[in-house]
XYZ file of C-alpha atoms in Angstrom:
660
model
C 98.794 67.838 118.103
C 97.459 64.123 119.654
C 94.132 65.536 121.399
C 92.877 66.958 118.230
C 93.882 64.115 116.576
C 91.571 61.927 119.215
C 88.377 62.296 117.514
C 87.566 63.593 114.332
C 84.998 65.900 114.914
C 87.837 67.544 116.655
C 88.343 71.808 115.179
C 91.164 73.559 115.950
C 90.550 77.500 115.436
C 93.269 80.128 116.054
C 92.950 83.489 115.857
C 95.250 86.183 115.352
C 95.976 89.948 113.582
C 99.143 90.234 113.144
C 100.607 86.713 111.226
C 103.520 86.987 110.021
C 103.263 84.851 106.644
C 106.773 86.514 105.522
C 108.445 84.062 107.696
C 108.983 80.613 105.527
C 107.920 78.051 108.651
C 105.337 80.216 109.830
C 103.454 80.178 105.603
C 104.301 76.523 105.218
C 102.621 75.547 108.603
C 99.343 77.617 107.895
C 99.487 78.428 103.781
C 96.758 75.303 103.660
C 94.889 76.539 106.653
C 93.970 80.201 106.583
C 90.338 80.392 106.551
C 89.686 84.223 106.187
C 92.341 87.321 106.451
C 91.153 90.294 107.540
C 93.634 91.593 108.907
C 95.572 94.985 110.535
C 96.177 96.904 107.286
C 92.401 96.179 106.240
C 91.234 96.887 109.038
C 93.410 100.123 109.276
C 92.100 100.779 105.511
C 88.289 100.236 106.331
C 88.721 102.964 109.136
C 88.562 100.722 112.499
C 91.730 101.889 113.951
C 94.049 104.853 114.158
C 95.795 106.003 111.042
C 99.971 105.342 111.369
C 101.731 108.366 110.327
C 105.893 107.992 111.161
C 107.379 110.926 111.898
C 111.169 111.114 111.250
C 113.166 112.282 114.723
C 116.849 113.855 114.050
C 117.252 115.575 116.413
C 119.025 114.797 120.245
C 116.453 112.330 122.418
C 115.880 116.104 124.882
C 114.568 117.352 121.589
C 112.197 114.369 121.083
C 110.878 114.131 123.778
C 109.718 118.306 124.444
C 108.377 117.354 120.725
C 106.494 114.473 121.920
C 105.612 116.842 124.695
C 104.251 119.726 122.876
C 102.970 117.369 119.958
C 100.238 115.191 122.613
C 99.467 119.309 124.313
C 98.664 120.360 121.257
C 96.325 117.108 120.590
C 94.863 118.042 124.178
C 93.910 121.553 123.243
C 92.403 120.347 119.506
C 90.083 118.287 121.480
C 89.040 120.621 124.295
C 88.309 123.444 122.051
C 86.620 120.991 119.946
C 84.197 120.498 123.458
C 85.240 116.690 123.268
C 85.470 116.248 126.648
C 88.248 113.434 129.506
C 90.126 113.768 125.643
C 93.935 112.568 127.131
C 97.113 111.139 124.896
C 99.222 109.163 125.814
C 102.451 109.539 125.050
C 104.706 105.907 124.998
C 109.017 106.632 125.626
C 110.263 103.108 124.320
C 113.952 102.346 125.040
C 116.060 99.538 124.107
C 117.345 98.334 127.752
C 116.382 99.390 131.206
C 119.073 101.327 132.024
C 118.717 103.765 128.470
C 114.564 103.411 129.805
C 115.311 104.882 133.692
C 117.563 107.614 132.077
C 115.002 108.402 129.730
C 112.624 109.533 132.497
C 115.075 110.958 134.631
C 116.070 113.459 130.981
C 111.799 113.714 130.750
C 111.560 114.832 134.152
C 114.359 117.901 133.911
C 113.098 119.050 130.730
C 109.598 119.587 132.558
C 111.168 121.235 135.790
C 113.299 123.438 133.911
C 111.146 124.210 131.157
C 110.600 128.211 131.348
C 108.467 130.293 128.977
C 111.830 131.894 127.203
C 113.468 128.242 127.275
C 110.082 127.176 125.653
C 109.169 130.263 123.289
C 113.063 129.553 121.299
C 113.000 126.041 121.288
C 109.538 126.390 119.133
C 110.876 128.535 117.193
C 114.217 127.544 115.618
C 112.162 124.089 115.317
C 109.717 125.489 113.657
C 112.293 126.914 111.257
C 113.785 123.619 110.081
C 110.704 120.726 110.749
C 109.842 118.983 107.941
C 107.532 117.235 110.229
C 102.828 118.376 109.302
C 102.279 117.498 112.427
C 105.110 119.145 114.104
C 104.646 122.456 112.202
C 100.597 122.977 113.255
C 102.077 122.653 116.505
C 104.148 125.193 116.365
C 102.365 127.288 114.357
C 99.319 126.951 117.095
C 101.792 127.568 120.576
C 103.569 130.314 118.774
C 100.435 131.836 118.598
C 99.953 131.205 122.875
C 100.712 132.242 126.087
C 104.304 130.661 126.584
C 103.861 131.005 130.530
C 100.436 130.074 130.683
C 101.780 126.955 128.617
C 104.550 126.000 130.182
C 102.633 126.417 133.683
C 100.126 123.766 132.326
C 102.821 121.058 130.494
C 103.870 121.140 134.685
C 101.277 120.120 135.309
C 100.156 118.012 133.269
C 103.559 116.093 133.013
C 104.537 116.378 136.917
C 106.308 113.183 137.790
C 102.730 111.966 139.635
C 100.900 111.180 135.468
C 104.016 109.818 134.509
C 104.811 105.652 135.162
C 107.224 103.152 133.854
C 106.786 99.861 133.199
C 110.433 98.563 134.629
C 109.173 99.733 137.386
C 107.602 96.194 138.224
C 109.845 93.096 138.208
C 111.720 91.241 136.144
C 108.614 89.194 134.411
C 105.745 90.945 134.099
C 103.533 94.242 134.767
C 100.991 92.500 137.019
C 104.425 91.792 138.940
C 103.365 95.068 141.018
C 99.919 95.559 140.913
C 100.009 99.454 141.330
C 101.737 100.056 138.190
C 100.021 97.508 136.611
C 96.822 99.375 137.051
C 98.156 102.384 136.147
C 99.177 101.403 132.619
C 96.105 98.886 132.160
C 93.464 102.276 133.136
C 95.511 105.028 130.481
C 91.745 106.490 129.010
C 91.053 107.019 132.924
C 93.312 107.809 134.873
C 95.929 111.481 134.803
C 98.474 109.692 133.242
C 100.105 110.794 130.456
C 103.658 109.664 129.870
C 104.853 106.049 129.707
C 109.068 104.697 129.696
C 108.714 101.117 128.987
C 111.488 98.530 126.815
C 109.950 95.337 125.962
C 107.605 94.930 128.403
C 103.953 95.932 126.733
C 104.889 94.827 122.876
C 101.608 91.770 123.839
C 99.038 91.955 125.928
C 98.714 95.396 126.730
C 94.972 96.237 126.331
C 95.186 101.403 125.712
C 93.387 102.961 123.011
C 94.250 106.161 124.281
C 97.892 105.987 123.167
C 98.648 108.339 120.399
C 102.722 108.959 120.251
C 105.531 106.147 120.606
C 108.562 108.049 120.846
C 111.785 105.772 120.541
C 114.404 106.505 122.400
C 118.385 105.131 121.606
C 119.802 103.561 118.932
C 122.249 100.121 119.784
C 121.165 96.750 119.184
C 119.300 97.531 116.300
C 118.111 93.438 114.943
C 115.119 92.642 113.220
C 114.172 91.057 116.372
C 113.822 94.251 118.221
C 111.641 95.573 115.081
C 109.460 93.128 114.742
C 108.640 93.723 118.362
C 107.804 97.701 117.808
C 105.950 97.008 115.135
C 103.732 94.894 117.442
C 103.853 97.835 119.407
C 102.776 99.890 116.638
C 99.629 98.014 115.658
C 98.562 97.781 118.965
C 98.986 101.966 119.832
C 96.791 101.920 116.349
C 93.663 101.014 118.192
C 90.704 103.436 117.870
C 89.987 105.124 120.811
C 86.009 106.232 121.515
C 85.597 109.626 122.220
C 82.403 111.238 122.177
C 81.978 114.135 119.750
C 78.958 116.064 119.364
C 77.192 113.785 121.994
C 78.339 110.571 120.217
C 80.370 108.014 120.416
C 82.285 106.280 117.030
C 84.086 102.892 117.198
C 85.126 104.323 113.161
C 87.633 107.370 112.048
C 85.013 110.190 111.492
C 87.516 112.788 110.598
C 89.165 111.507 108.188
C 87.918 114.137 105.400
C 88.541 116.947 107.540
C 91.483 119.339 108.040
C 94.781 118.188 109.589
C 95.439 118.981 112.856
C 91.502 118.131 113.000
C 92.660 114.418 112.578
C 95.490 114.550 114.958
C 92.853 112.886 117.121
C 92.746 109.954 115.046
C 96.121 109.306 114.520
C 99.175 107.914 116.276
C 102.391 108.883 116.077
C 105.898 106.791 115.625
C 109.375 109.366 116.495
C 111.416 106.770 114.993
C 115.518 107.542 114.938
C 116.977 108.307 112.267
C 119.393 105.138 111.591
C 118.804 103.453 107.738
C 120.179 100.069 109.206
C 117.041 100.387 112.211
C 114.339 102.074 109.632
C 114.535 99.111 107.181
C 114.355 96.443 109.641
C 111.249 98.732 110.736
C 109.963 98.639 106.522
C 109.872 94.774 107.010
C 108.780 93.693 109.576
C 105.993 96.683 109.504
C 105.002 94.503 106.210
C 105.365 91.201 107.754
C 102.057 92.244 109.967
C 100.429 93.543 106.498
C 100.698 97.276 108.551
C 99.956 100.456 106.241
C 102.203 103.318 107.801
C 102.123 106.472 105.567
C 104.917 109.275 106.650
C 104.471 112.780 108.757
C 105.785 114.374 105.819
C 104.481 118.232 105.130
C 102.396 117.268 102.946
C 102.955 117.429 99.329
C 100.356 120.175 97.667
C 99.967 120.328 94.113
C 97.442 122.942 92.383
C 95.737 122.714 89.146
C 94.148 125.942 87.629
C 91.344 125.860 84.872
C 93.447 127.613 81.903
C 92.599 130.909 81.076
C 91.719 130.323 77.622
C 89.143 127.376 78.187
C 87.285 129.427 80.286
C 86.555 132.593 77.212
C 85.712 128.899 75.108
C 82.060 128.832 74.967
C 82.249 124.906 76.180
C 83.139 126.948 80.090
C 80.486 129.484 79.620
C 77.399 127.535 78.220
C 78.630 123.726 78.153
C 77.265 120.824 80.193
C 77.947 118.162 81.354
C 75.874 115.490 82.321
C 74.771 112.475 84.590
C 72.151 110.515 85.888
C 68.443 110.270 87.748
C 68.430 108.500 90.441
C 65.070 108.008 92.405
C 64.259 105.598 95.463
C 63.735 102.307 94.278
C 60.431 101.099 95.469
C 59.595 97.730 97.607
C 57.661 96.496 95.077
C 60.490 96.329 92.677
C 62.243 93.658 94.709
C 60.414 90.888 92.909
C 63.209 88.292 92.113
C 66.865 87.975 93.630
C 68.533 89.616 90.881
C 67.743 92.852 92.280
C 69.645 92.348 94.623
C 72.283 91.617 92.711
C 72.321 88.502 93.169
C 74.019 86.598 90.597
C 71.974 82.508 90.823
C 72.078 82.024 86.704
C 76.297 80.307 87.187
C 77.847 78.242 90.768
C 78.455 79.504 94.234
C 81.305 79.304 95.114
C 82.277 78.207 98.920
C 85.436 77.715 100.633
C 85.134 75.404 103.378
C 87.991 75.525 105.822
C 90.414 72.845 104.714
C 91.136 74.612 101.553
C 94.394 77.483 100.937
C 92.601 80.316 100.589
C 88.870 82.519 101.055
C 87.334 83.950 97.995
C 84.178 86.308 97.615
C 80.679 84.004 97.510
C 79.861 84.130 94.019
C 83.116 84.699 92.390
C 84.096 81.582 89.966
C 86.937 83.319 88.729
C 89.887 81.805 90.646
C 93.597 81.334 89.338
C 94.704 79.549 91.995
C 92.896 76.005 91.419
C 96.762 73.682 91.619
C 95.497 72.602 95.570
C 91.993 72.868 95.291
C 89.041 70.830 93.439
C 84.958 71.794 93.128
C 82.063 69.166 94.385
C 78.915 70.320 94.758
C 77.249 71.149 97.462
C 73.495 71.370 97.747
C 70.654 72.508 94.939
C 67.647 74.607 95.429
C 65.709 72.378 92.703
C 66.639 69.211 93.863
C 64.058 67.604 96.229
C 66.750 65.074 96.671
C 68.768 68.603 98.746
C 65.286 70.221 100.424
C 66.138 68.783 103.465
C 69.281 69.896 103.899
C 68.437 73.758 102.505
C 65.744 73.878 105.759
C 68.373 72.426 108.334
C 70.440 75.310 106.840
C 67.058 77.647 106.774
C 65.946 77.023 110.253
C 69.541 78.157 111.755
C 69.853 81.200 110.731
C 67.036 83.959 111.993
C 67.005 85.845 109.345
C 64.959 82.954 107.439
C 62.228 83.449 109.614
C 59.623 84.738 107.286
C 58.325 87.372 109.123
C 61.926 88.911 109.282
C 62.506 88.005 105.516
C 59.239 89.358 104.116
C 60.067 92.733 105.706
C 63.514 92.940 102.983
C 61.143 90.756 100.241
C 58.074 92.411 101.022
C 56.578 90.980 97.083
C 58.096 86.695 98.873
C 54.379 84.730 99.280
C 56.288 82.313 100.677
C 59.147 80.261 102.112
C 58.792 77.420 99.233
C 58.808 80.381 96.665
C 61.751 82.063 98.761
C 63.772 78.293 98.057
C 62.388 76.434 94.394
C 60.659 79.521 93.243
C 63.209 80.655 89.541
C 62.936 84.219 89.957
C 64.337 83.603 94.251
C 67.283 80.839 94.978
C 65.512 78.495 92.811
C 68.354 77.740 90.680
C 70.685 78.258 92.920
C 73.635 76.013 93.002
C 76.755 75.398 95.856
C 80.254 73.942 95.391
C 81.824 73.100 97.562
C 86.115 74.361 97.359
C 88.053 71.078 99.286
C 91.430 70.358 99.225
C 92.628 68.303 95.726
C 92.292 64.045 96.797
C 88.612 65.032 99.065
C 85.896 63.327 96.371
C 83.184 64.059 98.674
C 81.258 65.987 101.241
C 80.290 64.933 104.420
C 76.435 66.429 105.421
C 78.017 68.673 107.967
C 80.507 70.135 105.427
C 77.221 70.422 103.160
C 75.831 71.377 105.714
C 78.635 74.114 106.787
C 78.525 75.378 102.808
C 74.715 76.048 102.580
C 75.133 78.054 106.174
C 77.462 80.140 104.624
C 76.298 80.838 100.915
C 72.741 82.351 102.848
C 74.556 83.996 105.423
C 76.134 86.179 101.896
C 72.351 86.085 100.607
C 71.685 88.125 103.987
C 74.460 89.946 103.727
C 73.206 91.222 100.525
C 69.500 91.469 100.255
C 70.171 93.621 103.708
C 72.887 96.256 101.774
C 70.076 96.540 98.526
C 67.287 96.475 100.166
C 65.316 100.479 99.843
C 68.407 102.024 98.457
C 68.563 104.551 95.190
C 68.891 103.584 91.948
C 69.988 104.757 89.010
C 68.264 105.195 86.078
C 68.569 106.284 82.129
C 67.563 109.864 82.649
C 70.836 112.096 82.379
C 70.756 116.392 83.860
C 71.957 118.091 82.438
C 75.084 120.884 85.426
C 77.175 123.478 83.848
C 80.739 122.724 83.078
C 82.173 125.583 85.187
C 80.146 123.868 88.043
C 82.401 120.809 87.179
C 85.340 122.213 86.508
C 87.080 124.787 88.962
C 90.014 124.820 90.959
C 91.556 122.862 92.743
C 94.162 121.368 95.128
C 95.454 117.973 95.723
C 97.384 116.538 99.113
C 100.320 113.667 98.430
C 102.031 112.231 100.827
C 104.416 109.828 100.901
C 103.986 105.655 102.149
C 106.736 104.873 104.375
C 106.568 101.166 103.711
C 104.279 100.878 100.587
C 106.351 101.263 97.101
C 103.272 99.597 95.251
C 101.491 102.936 96.521
C 100.320 105.404 93.872
C 103.079 107.566 93.004
C 100.864 111.384 92.595
C 102.580 113.954 90.452
C 101.410 117.671 88.878
C 102.351 117.440 85.573
C 102.919 120.801 83.355
C 100.090 121.022 80.745
C 101.286 124.173 78.592
C 100.545 123.977 75.115
C 98.247 121.676 75.279
C 94.751 123.927 75.706
C 92.788 120.766 74.875
C 93.794 119.310 78.518
C 91.372 121.837 80.757
C 93.643 122.873 83.512
C 97.092 124.131 83.755
C 98.120 120.963 85.563
C 97.614 117.267 85.597
C 98.145 116.311 89.231
C 97.672 111.855 88.106
C 99.321 108.695 89.070
C 101.079 106.929 86.356
C 97.768 105.726 84.644
C 96.359 108.129 84.706
C 99.531 109.405 83.025
C 99.710 107.352 80.572
C 96.066 107.728 79.362
C 97.159 111.604 78.767
C 99.541 110.756 76.958
C 97.808 108.759 75.198
C 94.554 110.705 73.917
C 97.636 113.618 73.448
C 98.416 111.187 70.725
C 95.023 111.101 69.508
C 94.471 114.784 69.748
C 95.365 116.062 66.485
C 93.356 113.651 64.791
C 90.623 115.021 67.189
C 91.634 118.640 66.501
C 91.234 118.362 62.740
C 87.154 116.469 63.172
C 86.129 119.006 65.178
C 86.336 122.861 66.378
C 85.746 121.533 69.929
C 88.568 119.647 71.772
C 88.560 118.891 75.603
C 89.786 116.616 78.249
C 87.869 117.421 81.731
C 89.649 115.787 84.679
C 86.479 115.323 87.237
C 87.478 116.379 90.299
C 86.993 113.969 93.105
C 85.347 117.257 95.502
C 82.721 117.344 92.905
C 80.191 114.442 95.308
C 76.935 116.041 92.671
C 78.707 114.451 89.427
C 78.375 111.141 89.648
C 77.034 107.205 88.499
C 74.263 105.290 89.337
C 74.279 102.085 87.679
C 71.074 101.699 85.888
C 68.754 98.861 83.983
C 66.391 96.205 84.859
C 68.340 94.164 87.067
C 70.944 95.580 89.491
C 74.392 94.770 90.825
C 75.645 97.918 92.323
C 73.563 100.867 93.854
C 76.763 103.409 94.893
C 77.477 106.433 92.697
C 80.395 106.243 90.221
C 82.302 109.581 89.550
C 84.275 108.865 86.310
C 87.993 110.610 86.160
C 87.492 111.926 82.618
C 85.128 112.728 80.027
C 86.216 114.058 76.677
C 84.074 116.741 75.373
C 84.362 116.741 71.463
C 82.346 119.320 69.429
C 81.317 120.074 65.612
C 78.550 121.235 63.873
C 76.062 118.187 64.439
C 77.393 117.061 67.776
C 78.682 117.598 71.238
C 79.921 113.731 72.266
C 80.978 112.729 75.599
C 82.640 110.278 76.408
C 83.021 109.139 79.899
C 86.843 107.263 80.443
C 88.634 106.170 83.193
C 92.104 104.654 83.799
C 92.184 101.663 85.639
C 94.727 100.140 86.799
C 94.621 96.129 86.073
C 94.758 95.061 90.016
C 91.492 96.603 89.935
C 89.619 95.857 87.525
C 88.048 91.996 88.440
C 86.652 94.249 91.626
C 85.512 97.768 89.442
C 84.419 95.612 86.897
C 80.051 97.116 87.202
C 81.914 100.184 86.504
C 83.486 99.301 83.119
C 79.767 97.383 82.230
C 77.883 100.976 83.517
C 80.176 102.229 81.095
C 79.833 100.791 78.030
C 76.051 100.486 79.187
C 76.085 104.253 78.232
C 75.613 104.849 74.511
C 72.596 107.197 72.758
C 70.219 104.436 72.276
C 70.094 103.521 75.369
C 69.907 106.635 77.332
C 67.266 110.114 77.598
C 68.758 113.489 78.027
C 66.836 115.567 79.667
C 66.152 119.076 78.966
C 68.237 118.605 75.348
C 67.897 117.787 71.864
C 69.290 115.232 69.901
C 72.363 117.267 69.519
C 73.917 115.645 72.521
C 75.113 111.948 72.504
C 76.916 110.065 75.427
C 79.053 107.224 75.266
C 80.987 105.334 78.141
C 84.233 103.343 76.736
C 85.999 100.368 78.137
C 88.471 101.104 81.011
C 92.369 102.419 79.913
C 95.102 99.501 80.756
C 98.502 100.856 80.609
C 99.297 99.848 76.726
C 95.502 100.317 76.342
C 95.141 95.985 76.692
C 91.505 96.503 76.657
C 91.587 98.549 73.286
C 90.368 101.887 74.376
C 91.072 103.772 71.518
C 89.690 101.629 69.319
C 86.303 102.000 70.830
C 86.496 104.998 70.209
C 86.803 104.382 66.555
C 83.970 101.550 66.279
C 81.844 104.418 67.846
C 82.845 106.932 64.917
C 83.977 109.816 67.539
C 86.882 109.208 66.180
C 88.193 108.608 62.800
C 89.903 106.060 61.396
C 92.309 107.496 59.355
C 94.949 107.666 61.643
C 97.356 109.798 59.172
C 97.410 112.631 61.846
C 98.044 110.341 65.454
C 101.522 110.951 66.792
C 103.116 107.004 66.949
C-alpha cells in the first residue's frame, strides 16, 4: 500500500480464477475494485475446460481404487478407437494425511499385483449390478465384452510401480525439494505416469492437463479448509487437454453433442466420499469459486412420443409450419454502423476501473447505481473531443483505414467513420465512476474511448458478412418437425437453481401433440396456462394444437429480419400454437422465459413481435395462413401474453369457457 501510494499514477492489478466473494473479508476488500469478472464457472460453460462431474463412491477404498483404474483405462481405449495419438489419462488419489496416502499407495500396488482375470471379471460383474454412475456403467459394459486376461495384463503394465508417483516423497514444503518427483509431476502429459498420490501439495501451482480422475480417500478431519483446497484442486484438474483428433488440436470442448462415452475424454470425474458433512462443505467451497459440478448419476432418460391421434390428423399428414428464409448479407448492405448492430442513439456507458462492477459497453439499464455516477467522457460530434478520439483510434491497429475498409467496404474515409451521422457521429461515451468524482482526467477519458472502440471493433468483426433473415417464410412439413424424441436429464451437484426438467403426462389433453411434456417449471406453467384457455380455443377453431419444437430440429429456426439487424444468430422458438378454422390457419410462435433471461434474450422477443401477417410473406401459400409472434410468457403471465392473443383477435374476448 505504501509503495502504491508513493505515486498517484501507480496502478495495482490482480488476477485470479477463484475469488471467494462469499468470504465477508474478501468481499469487503474487493467489492468496489472488480474491473472484470470472467470466473471459472463462465470459463467452463464457454467450453474452455473439461466438464466436471461428481462420482459418489460408497464403496471401500479398494473398490474405489479399482473403479478409478477401470474408468481411466476405458478412456484410454476410447481414445485409441478414435485414433487419438498419445492420449494418457492420469488419476490423482487424494488423502487427508501422508500416512493415509502412503497406505493407499501400498494398497494400490497390492490390488494391481494380485489382479487376475477371474477376480476382475467377478468385480466388474458385481459392481455393474449396483452402480448408479453413468460413467462406470458404460465402463463395466465395455469391459464385460473384452478378454479379461488381456485386460489384466494391460492394467499390470500401465499401472506398474514405475508408472506411479507420490507427491509426498519430496520433503516437507514443496515438490521442488525432489527434482525427480517434480519433473515427473510437471511432465505428466509426456511421461508414462498414470497415477499420483498426494495430500495437499498439488492444490496450487500445479499445471497438468491430462488429469481426468481425482479420487478422495479417507473420511477423517473433514472441515471447510480441506474442502476449499479440494475445490481449488478440482478447478486445476478441469483444465482442458488439447489432444489431437482428426489431425486437429482444439483448445475448447468439441464432444458436448456426442455420445457420453466420447464425452469422457473431455470430463473430469471427482470421486467423493459419502459423508454428509464433507459433501455439504464441498458444496459451499465449490459455490465460493463458482465451479459448476454435475452429478454422475445414470441420466434420467425421458421419451416424448407423438400421440397416435395426432398422427391421424390432417395437420400432421398435410400441415406445414414456417421459418424465414435467410440470405447472405452483401458487402454493400453495411452502409452504417447500425447494420453491425451498434446503436449510437443512446449513450454508451463504460465502467472505469474504480467502480463496483462491469456491464456491457452499450448497456444503459443498470440496477445498482447507489455507489456510482455517470460523467461524459467524449462526444464524437464535438470538435473539442476530436483530438482525444483520434489519439484513441491511433493506438488501435484495427482502425487503420486499410483494415477498417475491409470490414466497412462502403466507407470513404476515417473522417466519415468518426463524424458521419450514419457511423459514429452520434456516439456519446459516458464513464461510470464512484460517487464523489466530479471530473475525469484526460487519461480516464482516453481509457473510456479506447474501451468503447474495442467494443465497436469486436461487434463489427462478429457481424460482418453474415446471413440475415428475411420476411419471406418457407414451409416445412409438420411431420418432419414433430417426431418422437428423448431427453437426457441429470442433476447438478451444487446449483440448486438449475432448471428441473421432468416429464409431465399429457393424457386426456389431445391438443398437446406428445404423450409427455418434458419441460422445466416455467414451461410447465405455460402449458397449464394454455390448458386453461384451450376450451375457448376448441370452441373457436376446428383444430387447436400446441406443438413443442424439439431442440434437435435444427433445420427449423427463425432469424431476425428488418432494416437493422442487431443479431444474426438463428433462434428456435419453444412452441407453436397451431389453430385452424374454416377460413384461416393461425400459427403463433410462443416462448416461456425465466425472468433472469429477459434482458439477455430481449432481441428474440422483439423478433417474435415483428412477425405478423402485415409484416411477412409466406412463399408458396395463399392468404389462408397467418403467422404471429407474441411476447415471452413469464411466470404468472406478467407480460400479458394471453391478453396479446386476444388483442390480435386470435382468442375471442369471451372468457366464459376459460378455466380459472
